[in-house]
XYZ file of C-alpha atoms in Angstrom:
540
model
C 86.213 112.811 162.081
C 86.474 114.407 158.678
C 90.017 115.300 157.691
C 90.563 118.752 156.335
C 91.463 118.567 152.634
C 94.805 119.922 151.568
C 94.723 123.030 149.442
C 92.833 126.274 149.487
C 89.241 125.987 150.738
C 86.620 128.388 149.455
C 83.154 128.450 151.062
C 80.277 129.619 148.887
C 77.084 131.299 149.915
C 75.051 128.229 148.944
C 75.777 126.727 152.346
C 77.113 123.183 152.142
C 78.804 123.466 148.733
C 82.567 123.527 149.114
C 85.090 124.108 146.313
C 88.654 122.929 146.786
C 91.399 124.530 144.740
C 94.933 123.129 144.797
C 97.684 125.357 146.013
C 99.677 126.977 143.235
C 103.390 126.279 143.206
C 105.142 129.554 142.564
C 108.660 129.337 141.094
C 111.172 132.129 140.988
C 111.577 133.962 137.698
C 115.236 132.990 137.276
C 114.378 129.281 137.492
C 111.636 129.622 134.853
C 114.003 131.488 132.533
C 116.698 128.846 133.008
C 114.239 126.057 132.197
C 113.116 127.773 128.999
C 116.704 128.322 127.882
C 117.610 124.675 128.507
C 114.481 123.555 126.683
C 115.259 125.564 123.563
C 118.916 124.535 123.660
C 117.906 120.858 123.678
C 115.504 121.423 120.806
C 118.154 123.246 118.810
C 120.710 120.517 119.439
C 118.249 117.849 118.355
C 117.445 119.836 115.193
C 121.148 120.114 114.384
C 121.600 116.365 114.820
C 118.654 115.693 112.486
C 119.901 118.126 109.799
C 123.682 117.725 109.655
C 123.946 118.803 106.001
C 122.162 122.098 106.596
C 124.241 122.810 109.694
C 127.446 121.980 107.852
C 126.589 124.305 104.953
C 125.743 127.165 107.305
C 128.988 126.716 109.288
C 131.039 126.513 106.099
C 129.325 129.631 104.725
C 130.056 131.599 107.899
C 133.709 130.535 107.921
C 134.212 131.369 104.224
C 132.528 134.741 104.614
C 134.662 135.581 107.612
C 137.835 134.573 105.779
C 137.258 135.844 102.210
C 134.188 138.080 102.371
C 131.579 137.957 99.590
C 133.952 136.157 97.210
C 134.058 133.291 99.675
C 130.310 132.813 99.154
C 129.997 133.541 95.414
C 132.750 131.200 94.187
C 131.489 128.062 95.998
C 127.927 128.742 94.805
C 129.085 129.058 91.172
C 131.205 125.897 91.404
C 128.371 123.957 93.052
C 125.956 125.071 90.313
C 128.354 123.935 87.594
C 128.901 120.559 89.258
C 125.153 120.160 89.699
C 124.490 120.918 86.019
C 127.087 118.383 84.872
C 125.778 115.825 87.341
C 122.216 116.217 86.059
C 123.415 115.949 82.468
C 125.337 112.751 83.107
C 123.003 110.939 85.488
C 119.697 112.650 86.222
C 118.266 109.849 88.376
C 121.041 110.026 90.993
C 120.980 113.848 90.801
C 117.331 113.829 91.824
C 117.933 111.182 94.492
C 120.875 112.863 96.245
C 120.811 116.539 95.273
C 117.624 118.078 93.903
C 115.172 115.724 95.623
C 116.141 116.566 99.236
C 116.346 120.309 98.477
C 113.000 120.471 96.669
C 111.391 118.249 99.294
C 112.611 120.434 102.143
C 111.356 123.585 100.445
C 107.956 122.096 99.687
C 107.686 120.785 103.237
C 108.206 124.283 104.646
C 106.296 126.440 102.161
C 103.559 124.119 100.806
C 102.591 121.343 103.192
C 103.340 122.971 106.556
C 101.200 125.985 105.717
C 98.092 123.887 104.951
C 98.791 120.944 107.257
C 96.481 121.756 110.180
C 93.617 122.791 107.907
C 93.972 119.732 105.653
C 94.185 117.237 108.523
C 91.195 118.792 110.288
C 88.900 119.036 107.275
C 89.813 115.504 106.120
C 88.852 114.100 109.526
C 92.300 112.829 110.561
C 92.607 114.689 113.871
C 91.885 113.408 117.389
C 90.935 115.140 120.611
C 92.767 114.051 123.750
C 92.599 115.768 127.143
C 90.691 118.692 125.588
C 93.512 119.167 123.075
C 93.486 118.591 119.309
C 96.188 116.114 118.228
C 97.386 116.154 114.583
C 99.295 113.555 112.567
C 102.929 114.654 112.401
C 104.640 115.455 109.085
C 108.140 114.017 109.460
C 109.671 114.442 106.022
C 108.969 115.268 102.392
C 111.023 113.614 99.659
C 110.592 114.802 96.074
C 111.607 113.616 92.622
C 110.712 114.614 89.073
C 107.014 113.872 89.464
C 106.147 112.925 93.057
C 106.215 114.180 96.625
C 106.483 111.399 99.217
C 105.245 112.574 102.624
C 106.292 110.540 105.658
C 103.547 110.909 108.281
C 103.468 109.660 111.861
C 99.906 108.732 112.720
C 98.140 109.707 115.892
C 98.186 106.933 118.466
C 95.211 104.692 117.750
C 94.957 105.518 114.026
C 95.267 102.953 111.241
C 96.414 103.373 107.627
C 92.893 102.561 106.447
C 91.720 105.927 107.761
C 94.194 107.687 105.475
C 93.359 105.419 102.539
C 89.651 106.282 102.766
C 90.380 110.006 102.327
C 93.151 109.683 99.740
C 91.257 111.722 97.143
C 90.426 114.369 99.771
C 94.105 114.696 100.682
C 95.118 115.058 97.039
C 92.706 117.914 96.418
C 93.502 119.470 99.812
C 97.088 119.984 98.622
C 96.022 121.155 95.165
C 96.654 117.912 93.222
C 94.453 115.351 91.489
C 96.128 112.054 92.356
C 97.551 110.655 95.574
C 98.229 107.256 97.065
C 98.740 106.006 100.639
C 101.278 103.261 101.380
C 101.785 101.449 104.668
C 105.419 100.747 103.754
C 107.930 102.761 101.774
C 106.787 102.837 98.139
C 110.320 102.492 96.784
C 112.394 99.348 97.053
C 115.778 99.145 98.835
C 118.693 99.380 96.389
C 121.004 96.496 95.639
C 124.420 97.337 97.055
C 127.677 96.055 95.580
C 131.287 97.005 96.002
C 133.518 97.954 98.896
C 130.931 99.911 100.872
C 128.108 97.397 100.363
C 128.120 96.216 103.985
C 127.937 99.720 105.487
C 125.361 101.001 102.991
C 123.339 97.806 103.414
C 123.143 98.434 107.175
C 121.910 101.969 106.492
C 119.308 100.612 104.056
C 118.049 98.182 106.660
C 117.593 101.118 109.008
C 115.872 103.265 106.367
C 113.547 100.503 105.171
C 112.758 99.033 108.591
C 109.201 98.213 109.552
C 107.512 101.267 111.078
C 103.861 100.482 111.961
C 103.192 104.012 113.237
C 104.163 105.650 109.929
C 102.319 105.944 106.601
C 103.553 107.358 103.313
C 101.371 109.734 101.288
C 102.512 109.933 97.656
C 101.215 113.103 95.981
C 101.487 113.247 92.187
C 102.932 116.690 91.485
C 103.360 116.227 87.726
C 101.376 113.520 85.934
C 104.084 111.670 84.049
C 101.505 109.325 82.493
C 99.967 111.920 80.185
C 102.554 111.285 77.496
C 102.404 108.152 75.367
C 104.887 105.475 76.444
C 107.105 104.299 73.621
C 107.663 100.535 73.210
C 110.449 99.126 75.334
C 113.453 97.385 73.836
C 113.008 93.691 73.140
C 115.361 91.642 75.357
C 117.108 88.779 73.612
C 116.463 86.542 76.636
C 113.352 87.613 78.563
C 113.491 87.750 82.331
C 110.207 86.078 83.304
C 110.380 87.616 86.772
C 110.721 91.222 85.494
C 109.180 91.882 82.066
C 109.128 95.655 81.306
C 105.576 96.572 80.291
C 104.709 100.035 81.622
C 105.893 103.301 83.127
C 105.124 104.180 86.731
C 104.225 107.584 88.121
C 107.764 107.979 89.458
C 109.101 107.503 85.871
C 110.490 104.055 86.656
C 109.556 100.930 84.727
C 106.877 98.593 86.009
C 107.938 94.997 85.433
C 105.589 92.028 85.402
C 106.481 88.883 87.347
C 105.064 86.324 84.915
C 106.718 83.134 86.140
C 104.337 80.835 88.052
C 101.333 83.150 87.917
C 98.223 83.941 85.872
C 97.288 87.450 84.761
C 93.799 88.981 84.569
C 93.280 92.265 82.684
C 89.991 94.093 83.274
C 88.942 97.153 81.326
C 86.036 98.702 79.453
C 85.889 99.052 75.683
C 88.667 101.262 74.281
C 90.484 101.387 77.596
C 93.743 99.962 76.244
C 93.641 96.212 76.886
C 95.456 95.712 73.582
C 98.359 97.805 74.885
C 98.768 95.445 77.831
C 98.569 92.278 75.737
C 100.885 93.483 72.974
C 103.361 94.924 75.485
C 103.538 91.443 76.996
C 103.980 89.834 73.580
C 106.760 92.313 72.758
C 108.539 91.592 76.047
C 108.415 87.846 75.252
C 109.393 88.218 71.580
C 113.039 87.227 72.100
C 111.990 84.038 73.873
C 109.398 83.291 71.158
C 112.006 83.375 68.388
C 114.485 81.257 70.373
C 111.884 78.636 71.317
C 111.903 79.476 75.021
C 108.239 80.593 74.944
C 105.184 79.238 73.139
C 102.218 81.555 72.704
C 98.817 79.931 72.288
C 96.388 82.695 71.406
C 92.573 82.678 71.438
C 90.881 85.657 69.784
C 87.062 85.270 69.845
C 86.700 88.516 67.868
C 87.561 86.714 64.653
C 91.222 87.690 64.719
C 90.668 91.463 64.771
C 93.175 91.884 67.612
C 95.834 89.216 67.094
C 95.707 88.062 63.457
C 98.378 90.606 62.526
C 100.921 88.813 64.712
C 100.049 85.284 63.575
C 103.679 84.268 62.716
C 104.635 84.647 66.376
C 102.031 82.228 67.710
C 102.514 78.492 68.033
C 98.728 77.999 68.187
C 96.007 80.409 67.082
C 92.208 80.063 67.208
C 89.922 82.889 66.210
C 86.858 81.592 64.311
C 85.629 78.305 65.749
C 84.711 77.898 69.396
C 85.234 74.175 68.963
C 88.863 74.834 68.008
C 89.240 77.133 71.021
C 87.957 74.374 73.298
C 90.392 71.910 71.662
C 93.267 74.330 72.267
C 92.415 74.572 75.968
C 92.042 70.785 76.232
C 95.479 70.356 74.671
C 96.925 72.859 77.152
C 95.465 70.704 79.948
C 97.087 67.656 78.345
C 100.497 69.391 78.349
C 99.945 70.346 81.976
C 99.093 66.740 82.956
C 102.184 65.389 81.215
C 104.458 67.863 82.954
C 102.901 67.103 86.324
C 103.682 63.414 85.842
C 107.231 64.101 84.655
C 108.196 66.831 87.170
C 106.494 65.443 90.293
C 109.097 64.935 92.993
C 111.822 66.695 90.990
C 110.965 70.417 91.154
C 108.142 72.547 92.503
C 108.291 75.340 89.899
C 108.927 74.743 86.213
C 112.008 76.386 84.658
C 111.556 77.214 80.946
C 114.092 75.706 78.564
C 114.279 75.225 74.819
C 113.241 71.578 75.174
C 110.577 72.349 77.772
C 109.325 75.870 76.937
C 106.953 78.157 78.796
C 103.406 77.882 77.413
C 101.415 81.123 77.682
C 97.721 80.889 76.761
C 96.532 84.396 75.827
C 92.752 84.900 75.733
C 91.155 88.111 74.524
C 87.537 88.845 75.538
C 87.338 85.878 77.884
C 83.642 86.501 78.586
C 82.849 85.281 75.066
C 83.988 81.802 76.191
C 82.667 81.716 79.741
C 79.344 83.604 79.594
C 78.176 84.569 76.116
C 78.732 81.271 74.268
C 75.320 79.816 73.329
C 76.381 76.179 73.220
C 75.992 75.100 76.845
C 78.000 71.885 76.515
C 80.877 73.676 74.834
C 80.810 76.433 77.458
C 81.003 73.874 80.262
C 83.885 72.141 78.524
C 85.808 75.416 78.190
C 85.090 76.341 81.814
C 86.346 72.945 82.991
C 89.630 73.306 81.081
C 90.155 76.878 82.276
C 89.501 75.869 85.884
C 92.150 73.145 85.676
C 94.705 75.433 84.040
C 94.169 78.243 86.524
C 94.311 76.004 89.572
C 97.202 73.709 88.546
C 99.039 75.124 85.531
C 101.173 77.900 87.047
C 103.704 75.602 88.701
C 104.364 73.547 85.554
C 104.759 76.462 83.147
C 101.305 76.563 81.523
C 100.108 80.105 82.188
C 96.900 81.966 81.323
C 96.742 85.665 80.430
C 93.113 86.749 79.988
C 91.390 90.057 79.227
C 87.713 90.883 79.672
C 85.345 93.831 80.018
C 82.895 92.614 82.664
C 84.539 91.149 85.799
C 81.337 90.052 87.544
C 81.180 86.615 89.171
C 78.562 85.276 86.769
C 80.776 86.262 83.824
C 84.055 84.966 85.267
C 83.359 82.461 88.061
C 87.059 81.688 88.696
C 88.252 85.287 88.992
C 89.976 84.549 92.308
C 92.351 82.082 90.631
C 94.286 84.943 88.981
C 97.089 86.036 91.364
C 98.147 89.012 89.195
C 95.494 91.544 88.195
C 95.493 94.739 86.159
C 92.601 97.228 86.182
C 92.303 99.668 83.281
C 89.443 102.118 82.851
C 86.218 100.613 84.237
C 82.624 101.794 84.101
C 81.543 101.223 87.714
C 83.192 101.774 91.079
C 82.274 98.266 92.261
C 84.203 96.722 89.357
C 87.496 98.050 90.738
C 87.277 95.787 93.779
C 86.137 92.893 91.581
C 89.340 93.127 89.539
C 91.962 94.166 92.097
C 90.413 92.796 95.274
C 88.327 94.120 98.145
C 89.239 97.609 99.316
C 91.429 98.449 96.311
C 89.382 101.507 95.418
C 89.572 102.856 98.960
C 93.343 102.479 98.737
C 93.478 104.792 95.720
C 92.687 102.680 92.631
C 90.189 105.040 90.977
C 89.911 103.062 87.749
C 86.299 104.163 87.304
C 87.373 107.824 87.059
C 89.779 107.546 84.143
C 89.846 110.623 81.864
C 89.350 110.258 78.136
C 93.028 110.534 77.292
C 94.021 107.729 79.700
C 94.057 104.808 77.258
C 96.493 102.205 78.482
C 96.556 103.748 81.990
C 95.688 101.331 84.760
C 96.297 100.209 88.299
C 98.408 97.260 89.356
C 99.369 95.722 92.672
C 103.075 96.041 93.421
C 104.942 92.951 94.582
C 104.877 92.632 98.347
C 102.494 95.546 99.011
C 98.679 95.619 99.034
C 98.516 99.199 97.743
C 97.808 99.742 94.022
C 100.145 101.706 91.776
C 99.158 103.733 88.711
C 100.997 102.886 85.496
C 100.737 103.446 81.732
C 101.476 100.611 79.322
C 103.474 101.128 76.171
C 101.608 101.828 72.950
C 102.236 99.199 70.252
C 101.118 100.410 66.832
C 100.241 98.249 63.825
C 103.658 98.930 62.312
C 105.352 97.736 65.487
C 103.278 94.528 65.385
C 104.201 93.857 61.753
C 107.879 94.404 62.532
C 107.665 92.053 65.526
C 105.975 89.338 63.450
C 108.633 89.637 60.751
C 111.627 89.780 63.087
C 110.579 87.335 65.824
C 108.556 84.508 64.241
C 107.960 81.317 66.164
C 110.084 78.307 65.147
C 108.657 76.037 62.478
C 108.182 73.197 64.977
C 106.562 75.395 67.639
C 103.272 73.492 67.516
C 104.981 70.109 68.006
C 104.987 70.513 71.775
C 101.867 68.325 71.780
C 103.857 65.393 70.440
C 105.216 64.741 73.942
C 101.729 63.743 75.083
C 100.779 61.823 71.958
C 98.321 64.369 70.542
C 98.320 66.079 67.189
C 97.482 69.680 66.473
C 94.215 69.825 64.522
C 93.604 72.582 62.029
C 90.743 74.920 62.719
C 87.657 73.945 60.658
C 86.669 76.438 58.004
C 82.913 75.778 58.082
C 80.682 76.255 61.126
C 80.018 73.237 63.262
C 76.460 71.812 63.114
C 74.350 72.349 66.208
C 73.517 69.111 68.054
C 70.011 67.786 67.545
C 67.780 68.136 70.550
C 64.709 65.900 70.815
C 61.678 66.094 73.069
C 62.085 65.341 76.748
C 59.981 62.107 76.907
C 60.215 59.157 79.311
C 61.994 55.997 78.073
C 58.809 53.882 78.150
C 56.999 56.279 75.820
C 60.009 56.494 73.486
C 60.171 52.668 73.252
C 56.434 52.534 72.500
C 56.792 55.093 69.686
C 59.796 53.255 68.251
C 57.855 49.951 68.256
C 54.948 51.520 66.381
C 57.255 53.122 63.849
C 59.148 49.903 63.078
C 56.161 47.574 62.840
C 56.150 46.393 66.426
C 59.920 45.691 66.609
C 61.538 47.629 69.479
C 64.821 49.316 68.745
């Protein structure tokens, strides 16, 4: 027996075809109206809880207007404007963080991003269709500062940050800007709290900076702060090897290099500003050079065109002879071996001191040593020393900072041994991933699209995050270099660091080295026969 289905049954003229429609539940009008009112009341209450400052200002404005009339609104506005102006004059950074930033961000969220949000998400391919309904990523918040808008976005369920990173350029142009970046975590670091309220504020920071896998951060560059030339930073008397100021970030903060226990690779085409990076590093280390805390060993294969002007600051300098450059690298390996023997079992990371300084080997145009050198034996010797330094030297305070134009594997076979990498203007899109790592260009490192004015502008990887950041290194002129060399010369005994391993520092030869003689490739039996004939039957 076939049970009769529940619902309304409609028989068609086709005969056996039967359509079943569910019964419609009809509610009274008063119950529908009550449900809508409760729904909007809950939404309004939730909005008030999320925006307490706005609610407080509106309530205060209503109370003042009811008590004093228009004067009750004009006087507080004038006083607030005066306090804001003084605040900005005294401390602009905190003014943007706590006053102007939230106001500007809220206005831009309502009048800029909300208006184009659906269109931008749809045309950039970031929407999903679920149950015959289009689902959009949700814009939670916009936070602004002098140069950037940071959009907090909740992804659609099932999305990954890589989908946003692939369309970073599309999102930038969709909102009328040229540069944007996508971060999986908050791009700014939590502040260091001190004082009486440190415990309470620290708890709030842990809540603000908590891990949120469903959220991405889209940083839109509103005003390109990197167009202006960055002036040289002040020289610290004692350099902090974990935070050397070298460049300016897009958010107008300083980018600081963590040099301790790492090696640095700088990739960039001709005239892209590699000298700005190298000389900014030398300037940041100048105080330690003069005090004996740092030893710079510099190799300049271009005959000294880049570094000869700062010769008084360098403990070792090789610029003309490739043989001397190979000797310098061999001696760096010798220092590394001695420190390994002495520090084994005592410490895991070397701490620079005056008696045991940090040795930084700076190499300009590294490809001239690893790929373009004609002497095969000398090239192998240099490659062997560099491989040892890059694989074992960071922990004992023998570091390598190298710059090159072509980052291909055949030019630099040990590229992966550089933990810290900087990409300036490059000629090909594939070179970006070769310098910064796979997927860096998809995450926003468009180093192959640098404009002509962007000398010294590059991309770096921030500590603890895989996303690249765009920075501009300080410009060090020839006059600045001469002043540095005169004010911060290396100590007179700077080259005597090799005495601890029983080796002397050899002067660079002034005449070119003779090329080794190469004879014919003959078997030993034939060579002995020729020698016997030449010497009257007496074998050699």
